[in-house]
Coordinates of C-alpha atoms and ligand atoms in Angstrom, one line a residue:
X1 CA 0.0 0.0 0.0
X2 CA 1.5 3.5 -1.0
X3 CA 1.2 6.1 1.4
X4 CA -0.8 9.7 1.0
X5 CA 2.5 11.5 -0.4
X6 CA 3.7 8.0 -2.0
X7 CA 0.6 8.2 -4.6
X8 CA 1.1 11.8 -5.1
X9 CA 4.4 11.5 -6.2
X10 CA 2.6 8.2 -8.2
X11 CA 0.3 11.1 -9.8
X12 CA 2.9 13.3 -10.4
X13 CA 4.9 11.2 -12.1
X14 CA 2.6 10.4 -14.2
X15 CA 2.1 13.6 -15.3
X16 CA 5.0 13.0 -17.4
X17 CA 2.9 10.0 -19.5
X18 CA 0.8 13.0 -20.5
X19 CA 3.6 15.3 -21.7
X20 CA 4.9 12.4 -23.7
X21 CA 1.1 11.4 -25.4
X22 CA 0.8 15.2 -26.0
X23 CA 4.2 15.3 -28.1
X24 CA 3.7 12.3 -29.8
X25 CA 0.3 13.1 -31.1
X26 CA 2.1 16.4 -32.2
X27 CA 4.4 14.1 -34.2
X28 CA 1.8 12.2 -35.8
X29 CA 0.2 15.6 -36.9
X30 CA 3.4 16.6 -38.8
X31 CA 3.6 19.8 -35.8
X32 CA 7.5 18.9 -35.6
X33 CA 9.6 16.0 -35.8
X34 CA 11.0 14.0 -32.8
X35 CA 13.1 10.8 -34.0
X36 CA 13.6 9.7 -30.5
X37 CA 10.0 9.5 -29.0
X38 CA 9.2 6.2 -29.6
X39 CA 12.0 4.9 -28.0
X40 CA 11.1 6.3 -24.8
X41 CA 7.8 5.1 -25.3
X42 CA 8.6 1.7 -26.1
X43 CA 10.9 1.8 -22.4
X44 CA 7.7 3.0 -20.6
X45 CA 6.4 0.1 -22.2
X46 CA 8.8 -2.2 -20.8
X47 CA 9.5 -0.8 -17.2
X48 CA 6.5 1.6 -16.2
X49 CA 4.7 -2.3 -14.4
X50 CA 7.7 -2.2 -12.2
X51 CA 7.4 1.0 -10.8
X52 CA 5.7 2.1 -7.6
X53 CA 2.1 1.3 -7.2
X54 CA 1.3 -0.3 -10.8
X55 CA 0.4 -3.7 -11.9
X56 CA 0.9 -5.0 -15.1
X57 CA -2.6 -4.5 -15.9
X58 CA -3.0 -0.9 -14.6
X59 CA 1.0 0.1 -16.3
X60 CA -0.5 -1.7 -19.7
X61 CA -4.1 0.5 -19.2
X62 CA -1.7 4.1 -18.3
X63 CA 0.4 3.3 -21.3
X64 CA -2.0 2.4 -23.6
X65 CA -3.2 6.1 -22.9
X66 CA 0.0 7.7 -24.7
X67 CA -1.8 6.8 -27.4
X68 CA -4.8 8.6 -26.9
X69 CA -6.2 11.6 -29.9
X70 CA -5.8 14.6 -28.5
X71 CA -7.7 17.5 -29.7
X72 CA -6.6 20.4 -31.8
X73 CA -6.3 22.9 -29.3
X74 CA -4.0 20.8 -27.3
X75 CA -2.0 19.7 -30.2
X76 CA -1.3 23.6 -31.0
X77 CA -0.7 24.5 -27.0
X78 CA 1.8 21.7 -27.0
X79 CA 3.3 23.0 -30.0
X80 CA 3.8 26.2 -29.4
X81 CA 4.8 25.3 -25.9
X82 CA 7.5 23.1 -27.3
X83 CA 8.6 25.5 -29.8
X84 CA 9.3 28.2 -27.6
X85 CA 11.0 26.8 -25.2
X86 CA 13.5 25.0 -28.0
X87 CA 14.0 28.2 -29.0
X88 CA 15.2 29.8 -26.1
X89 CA 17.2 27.1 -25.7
X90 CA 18.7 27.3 -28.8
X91 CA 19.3 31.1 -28.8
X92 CA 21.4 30.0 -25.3
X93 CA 23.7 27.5 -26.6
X94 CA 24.4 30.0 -30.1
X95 CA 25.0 32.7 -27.4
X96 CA 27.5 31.0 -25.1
X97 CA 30.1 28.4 -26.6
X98 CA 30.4 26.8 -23.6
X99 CA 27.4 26.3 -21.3
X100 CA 25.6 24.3 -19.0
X101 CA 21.6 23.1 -19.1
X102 CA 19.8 22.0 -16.7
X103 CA 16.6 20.6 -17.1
X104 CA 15.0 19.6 -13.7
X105 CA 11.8 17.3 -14.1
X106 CA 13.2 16.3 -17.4
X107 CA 10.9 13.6 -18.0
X108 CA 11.0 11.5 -21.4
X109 CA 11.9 14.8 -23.0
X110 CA 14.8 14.3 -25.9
X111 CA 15.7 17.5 -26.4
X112 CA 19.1 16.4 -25.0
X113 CA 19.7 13.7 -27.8
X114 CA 19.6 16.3 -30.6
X115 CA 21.6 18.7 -28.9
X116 CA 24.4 17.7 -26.7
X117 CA 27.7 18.7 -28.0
X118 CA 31.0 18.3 -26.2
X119 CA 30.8 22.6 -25.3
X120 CA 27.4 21.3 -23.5
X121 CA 27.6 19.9 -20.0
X122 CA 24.0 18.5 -20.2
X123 CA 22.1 17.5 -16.4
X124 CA 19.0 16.1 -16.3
X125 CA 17.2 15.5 -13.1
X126 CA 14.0 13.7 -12.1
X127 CA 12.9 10.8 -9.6
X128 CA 14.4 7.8 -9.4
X129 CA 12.1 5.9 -11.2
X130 CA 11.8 8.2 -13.9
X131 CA 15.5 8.3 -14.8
X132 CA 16.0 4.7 -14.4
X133 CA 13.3 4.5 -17.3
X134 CA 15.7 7.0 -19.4
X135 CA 18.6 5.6 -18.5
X136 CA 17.4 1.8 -20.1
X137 CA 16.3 3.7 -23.2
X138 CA 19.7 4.9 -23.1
X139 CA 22.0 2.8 -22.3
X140 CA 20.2 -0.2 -24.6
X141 CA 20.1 2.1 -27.7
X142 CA 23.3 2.4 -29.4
X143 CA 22.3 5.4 -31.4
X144 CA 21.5 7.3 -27.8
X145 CA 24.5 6.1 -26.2
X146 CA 26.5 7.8 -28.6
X147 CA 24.3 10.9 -28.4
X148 CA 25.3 11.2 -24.9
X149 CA 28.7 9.6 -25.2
X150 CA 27.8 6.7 -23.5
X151 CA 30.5 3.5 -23.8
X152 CA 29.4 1.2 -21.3
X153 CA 27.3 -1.8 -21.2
X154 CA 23.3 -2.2 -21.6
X155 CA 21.3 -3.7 -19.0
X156 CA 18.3 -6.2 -18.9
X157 CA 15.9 -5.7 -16.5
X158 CA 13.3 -8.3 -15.7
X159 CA 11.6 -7.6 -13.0
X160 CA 10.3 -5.2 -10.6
X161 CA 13.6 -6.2 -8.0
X162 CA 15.8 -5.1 -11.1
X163 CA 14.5 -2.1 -11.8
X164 CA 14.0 -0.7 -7.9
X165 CA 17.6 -1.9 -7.5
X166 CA 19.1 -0.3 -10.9
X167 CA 21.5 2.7 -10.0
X168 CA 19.2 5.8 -11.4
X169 CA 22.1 7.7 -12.2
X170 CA 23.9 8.3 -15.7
X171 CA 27.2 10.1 -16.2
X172 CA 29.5 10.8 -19.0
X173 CA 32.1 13.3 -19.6
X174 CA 29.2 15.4 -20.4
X175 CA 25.9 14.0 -19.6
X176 CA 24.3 13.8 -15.9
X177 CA 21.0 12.1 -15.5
X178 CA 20.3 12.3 -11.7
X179 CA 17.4 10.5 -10.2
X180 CA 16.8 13.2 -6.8
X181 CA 13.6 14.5 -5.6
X182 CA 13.6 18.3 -6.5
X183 CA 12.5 19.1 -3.0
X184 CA 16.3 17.4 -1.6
X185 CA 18.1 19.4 -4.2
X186 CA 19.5 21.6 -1.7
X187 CA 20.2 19.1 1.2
X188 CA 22.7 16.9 -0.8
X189 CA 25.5 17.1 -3.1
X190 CA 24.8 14.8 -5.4
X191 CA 24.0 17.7 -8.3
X192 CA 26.3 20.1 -7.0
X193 CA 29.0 17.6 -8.2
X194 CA 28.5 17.8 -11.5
X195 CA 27.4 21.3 -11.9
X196 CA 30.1 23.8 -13.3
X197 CA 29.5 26.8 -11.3
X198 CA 31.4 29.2 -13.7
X199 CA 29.7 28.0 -16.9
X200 CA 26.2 30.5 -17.9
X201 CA 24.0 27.9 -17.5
X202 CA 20.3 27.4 -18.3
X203 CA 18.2 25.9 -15.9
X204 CA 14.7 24.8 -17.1
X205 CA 11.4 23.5 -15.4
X206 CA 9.0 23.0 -18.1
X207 CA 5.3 21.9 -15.9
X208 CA 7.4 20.7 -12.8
X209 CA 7.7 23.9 -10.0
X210 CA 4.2 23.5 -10.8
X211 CA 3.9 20.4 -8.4
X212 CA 5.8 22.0 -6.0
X213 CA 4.5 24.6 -3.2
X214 CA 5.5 28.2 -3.5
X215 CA 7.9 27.6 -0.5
X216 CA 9.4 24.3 -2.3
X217 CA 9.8 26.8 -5.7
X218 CA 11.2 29.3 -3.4
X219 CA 14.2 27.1 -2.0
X220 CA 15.2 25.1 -5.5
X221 CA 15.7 29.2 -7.0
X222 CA 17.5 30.2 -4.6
X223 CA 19.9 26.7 -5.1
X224 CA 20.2 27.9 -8.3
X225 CA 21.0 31.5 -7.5
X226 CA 23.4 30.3 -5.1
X227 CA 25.4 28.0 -7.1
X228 CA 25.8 29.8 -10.5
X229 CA 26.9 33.4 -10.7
X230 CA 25.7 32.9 -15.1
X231 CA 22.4 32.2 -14.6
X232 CA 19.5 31.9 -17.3
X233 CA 15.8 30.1 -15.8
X234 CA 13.2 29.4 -18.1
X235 CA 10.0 28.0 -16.9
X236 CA 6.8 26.7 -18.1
X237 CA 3.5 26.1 -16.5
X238 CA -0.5 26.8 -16.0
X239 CA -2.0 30.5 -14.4
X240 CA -5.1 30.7 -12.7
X241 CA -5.5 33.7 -14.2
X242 CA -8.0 33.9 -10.9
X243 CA -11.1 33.2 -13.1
X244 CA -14.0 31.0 -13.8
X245 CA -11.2 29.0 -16.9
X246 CA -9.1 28.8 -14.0
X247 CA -11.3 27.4 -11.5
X248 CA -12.4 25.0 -14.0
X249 CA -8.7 23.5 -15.2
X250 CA -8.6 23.1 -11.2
X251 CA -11.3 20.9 -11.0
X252 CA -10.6 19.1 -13.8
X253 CA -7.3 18.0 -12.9
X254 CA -8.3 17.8 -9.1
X255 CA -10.6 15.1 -10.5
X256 CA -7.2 12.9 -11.6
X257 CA -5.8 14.3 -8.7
X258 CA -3.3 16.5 -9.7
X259 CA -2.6 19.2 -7.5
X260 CA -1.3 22.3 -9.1
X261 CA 0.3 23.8 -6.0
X262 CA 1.4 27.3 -7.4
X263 CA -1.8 27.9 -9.8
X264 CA -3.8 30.3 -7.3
X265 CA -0.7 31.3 -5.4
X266 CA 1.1 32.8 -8.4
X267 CA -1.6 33.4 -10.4
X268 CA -1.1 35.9 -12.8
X269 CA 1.7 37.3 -15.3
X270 CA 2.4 39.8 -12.8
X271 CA 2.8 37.3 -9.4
X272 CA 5.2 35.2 -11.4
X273 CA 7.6 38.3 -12.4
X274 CA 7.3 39.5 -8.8
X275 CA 8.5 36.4 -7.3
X276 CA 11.4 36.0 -9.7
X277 CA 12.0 40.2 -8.5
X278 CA 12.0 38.8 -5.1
X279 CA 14.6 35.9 -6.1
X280 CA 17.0 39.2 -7.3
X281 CA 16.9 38.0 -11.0
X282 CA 17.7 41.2 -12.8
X283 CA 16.3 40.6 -16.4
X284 CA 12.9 39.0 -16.2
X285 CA 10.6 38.6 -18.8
X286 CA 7.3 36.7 -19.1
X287 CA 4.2 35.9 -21.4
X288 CA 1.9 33.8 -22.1
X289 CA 1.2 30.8 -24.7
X290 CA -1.7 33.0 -26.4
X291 CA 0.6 35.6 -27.0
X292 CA 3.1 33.1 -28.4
X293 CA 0.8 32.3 -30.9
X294 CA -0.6 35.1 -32.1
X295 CA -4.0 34.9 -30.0
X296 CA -3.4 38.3 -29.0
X297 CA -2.4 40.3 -32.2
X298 CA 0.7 39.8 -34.5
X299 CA 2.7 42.0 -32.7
X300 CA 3.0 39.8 -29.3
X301 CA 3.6 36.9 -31.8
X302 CA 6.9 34.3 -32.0
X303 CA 6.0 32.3 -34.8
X304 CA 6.7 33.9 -38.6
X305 CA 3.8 34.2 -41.1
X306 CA 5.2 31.5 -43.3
X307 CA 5.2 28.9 -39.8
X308 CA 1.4 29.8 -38.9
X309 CA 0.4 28.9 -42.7
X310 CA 2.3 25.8 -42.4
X311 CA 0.7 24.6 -38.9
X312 CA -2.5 25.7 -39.8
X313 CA -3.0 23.2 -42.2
X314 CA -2.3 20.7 -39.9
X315 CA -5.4 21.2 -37.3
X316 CA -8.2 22.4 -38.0
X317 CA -9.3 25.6 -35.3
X318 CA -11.8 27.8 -36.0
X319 CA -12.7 28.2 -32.3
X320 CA -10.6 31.2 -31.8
X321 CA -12.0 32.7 -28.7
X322 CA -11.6 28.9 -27.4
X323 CA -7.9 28.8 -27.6
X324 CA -6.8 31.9 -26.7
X325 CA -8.7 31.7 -23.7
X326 CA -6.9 28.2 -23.2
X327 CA -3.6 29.5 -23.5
X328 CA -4.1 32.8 -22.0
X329 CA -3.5 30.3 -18.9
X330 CA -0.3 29.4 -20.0
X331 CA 2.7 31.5 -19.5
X332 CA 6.9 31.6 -19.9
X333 CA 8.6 32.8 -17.7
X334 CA 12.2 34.0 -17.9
X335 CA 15.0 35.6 -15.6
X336 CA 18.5 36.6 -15.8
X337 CA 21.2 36.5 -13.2
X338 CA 24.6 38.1 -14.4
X339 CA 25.8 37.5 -18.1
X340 CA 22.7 36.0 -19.4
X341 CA 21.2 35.7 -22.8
X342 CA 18.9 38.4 -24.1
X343 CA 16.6 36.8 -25.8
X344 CA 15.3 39.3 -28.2
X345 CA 11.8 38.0 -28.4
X346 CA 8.5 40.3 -27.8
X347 CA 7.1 39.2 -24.1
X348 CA 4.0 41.0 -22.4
X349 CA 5.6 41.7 -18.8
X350 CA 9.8 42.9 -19.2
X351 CA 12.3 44.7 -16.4
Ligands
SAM401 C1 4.4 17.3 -16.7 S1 5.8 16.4 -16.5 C2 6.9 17.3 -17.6 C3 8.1 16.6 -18.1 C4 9.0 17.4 -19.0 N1 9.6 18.5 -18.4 C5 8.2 17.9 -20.3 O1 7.8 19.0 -20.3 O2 8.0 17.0 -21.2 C6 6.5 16.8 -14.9 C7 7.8 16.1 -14.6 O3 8.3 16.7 -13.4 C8 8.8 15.7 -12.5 N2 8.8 16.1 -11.2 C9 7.7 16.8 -10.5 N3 8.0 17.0 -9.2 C10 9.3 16.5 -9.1 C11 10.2 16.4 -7.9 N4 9.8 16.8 -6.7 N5 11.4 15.9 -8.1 C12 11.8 15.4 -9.3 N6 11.0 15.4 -10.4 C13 9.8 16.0 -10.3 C14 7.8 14.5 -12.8 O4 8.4 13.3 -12.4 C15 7.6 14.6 -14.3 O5 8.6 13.9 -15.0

């Protein structure tokens, strides 16, 4: 039996089945390409009835989920969402030659695969579970190995004994994948080893402060503030927005429950630039998803004329008011500490 926090770390974990369903359904619709994806599925395939509190029944039912339609309006939240933020990161690594990312609650994103480079020291941190599913995908693909420099052996896991007692870590020269509970970040060393102090570094948290509660978000910044003087943060995640739409994504994930624990207490464009003020980032800059897309005029925009022709094919949308309002309760948020990048893009909210 899993204790109260045990299943909602269960649920939160899970959170990152959705994030993976709602790329691949972008990949199906021709939104962008991901060559990777289905290798992390097919892990999460493999090892997800071995983790804390499934069966094989109830991992096979949660995973055959991933494959779920989702509708248009999510596909072209998730795209934009994914866009942006590979953006930003990619404006970072042409702006510093060598640099440092960090992406905390990495999930089964693969950013890393495509762009790792030896100027790139690359950490990616989740729970233990989570990492020990990456690290299989990893370490028995010879293509990803490779990616991430990876020479050792591969590692067949059977049964649920296996995978509980598989190391979640992953080093290279290059590459950290850390399995740590955000909320410890602070109390061990574990990161702090492989972090390059000196190095501008980009930390992300795309959808995970989100779980955490404003005192938790509070403590993991001011890690980061403490331990690199070059600091870029980029972070993604749902507003309340304090309204009816608000209330309503509340309930709706309350009913899977999924807690959202800084939704009301940083609800707005504004609350989220004032608490990174309070954190001393100098250059802060946020918006939201409408915006992104062009929801809220052309000038707010990020995506070129000849891109919004090109995705609007793919979907079809003609519930304007719909979307925006969906997105509108979606922002980016993004501070500077020291030599940063400027990012050049148009945001709502700026220093
Ligand atoms: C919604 S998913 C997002 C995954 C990925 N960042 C993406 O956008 O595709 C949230 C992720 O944050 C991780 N996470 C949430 N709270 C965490 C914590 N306290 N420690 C480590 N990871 C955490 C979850 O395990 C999950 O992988």
């Amino acid at each position: 039996m899993l204790s109260p926090s045990q299943k909602q770390d269960k649920i939160v974990r899970s959170t990152d089945l959705d994030a993976l369903s709602c790329r691949w359904n972008c990949v199906q619709k021709g939104y962008f390409e991901d060559v990777n994806i289905d290798k992390i599925i097919n892990s999460y395939s493999k090892y997800l009835q071995f983790c804390e509190g499934y069966t094989n029944l109830s991992a096979g039912r949660t995973y055959k989920s991933v494959f779920d339609r989702k509708l248009p309006i999510i596909n072209r939240g998730t795209y934009l969402r994914t866009k942006s933020i590979s953006d930003i990161i990619g404006k970072f690594i042409n702006d510093n030659e060598k640099c440092q990312i960090v992406s905390m609650g990495v999930g089964s994103d693969t950013r890393v695969f495509k762009l790792i480079n030896p100027n790139i020291n690359y950490i990616e941190l989740d729970f233990e579970e989570t990492t020990r599913i990456k690290k299989l995908t990893i370490i028995n693909d010879s293509e990803l190995s490779k990616a991430v420099n990876y020479s050792g052996l591969g590692a067949t896991v059977a049964d649920r004994s296996q995978f509980q007692t598989l190391d979640p870590n992953l080093h290279t020269d290059n590459y950290h994948l850390i399995g740590l509970d955000l909320r410890r970040l602070s109390d061990s060393n574990i990161v702090s080893e492989f972090l390059d102090s000196k190095r501008p570094t980009l930390v992300l948290s795309e959808c995970v402060l989100c779980y955490l509660n404003p005192g938790e978000n509070e403590k993991i910044l001011k890690f980061w503030t403490d331990s690199i003087s070059n600091l870029s943060l980029l972070i993604y995640e749902p507003i309340s927005l304090n309204d009816s739409f608000g209330q309503q994504m509340r309930e709706n994930l309350g009913r899977r429950g999924i807690n959202l624990l800084t939704f009301n207490h940083f609800p707005t464009l504004k609350s989220k630039f004032d608490f990174l003020k309070s954190l001393n980032f100098q250059d802060i800059n946020v918006t939201d998803i409408a915006s992104i897309g062009g929801y809220s005029g052309d000038e707010l925009s990020w995506i070129s004329a000849e891109e919004s022709k090109r995705i609007d094919k793919l979907d079809l949308i003609d519930e304007i008011e719909e979307i925006k309002l969906l997105l509108l309760h979606y922002c980016l948020v993004y501070g500077g500490i020291g030599k940063h990048t400027n990012l050049s893009k148009k945001w709502k909210l700026s220093t």
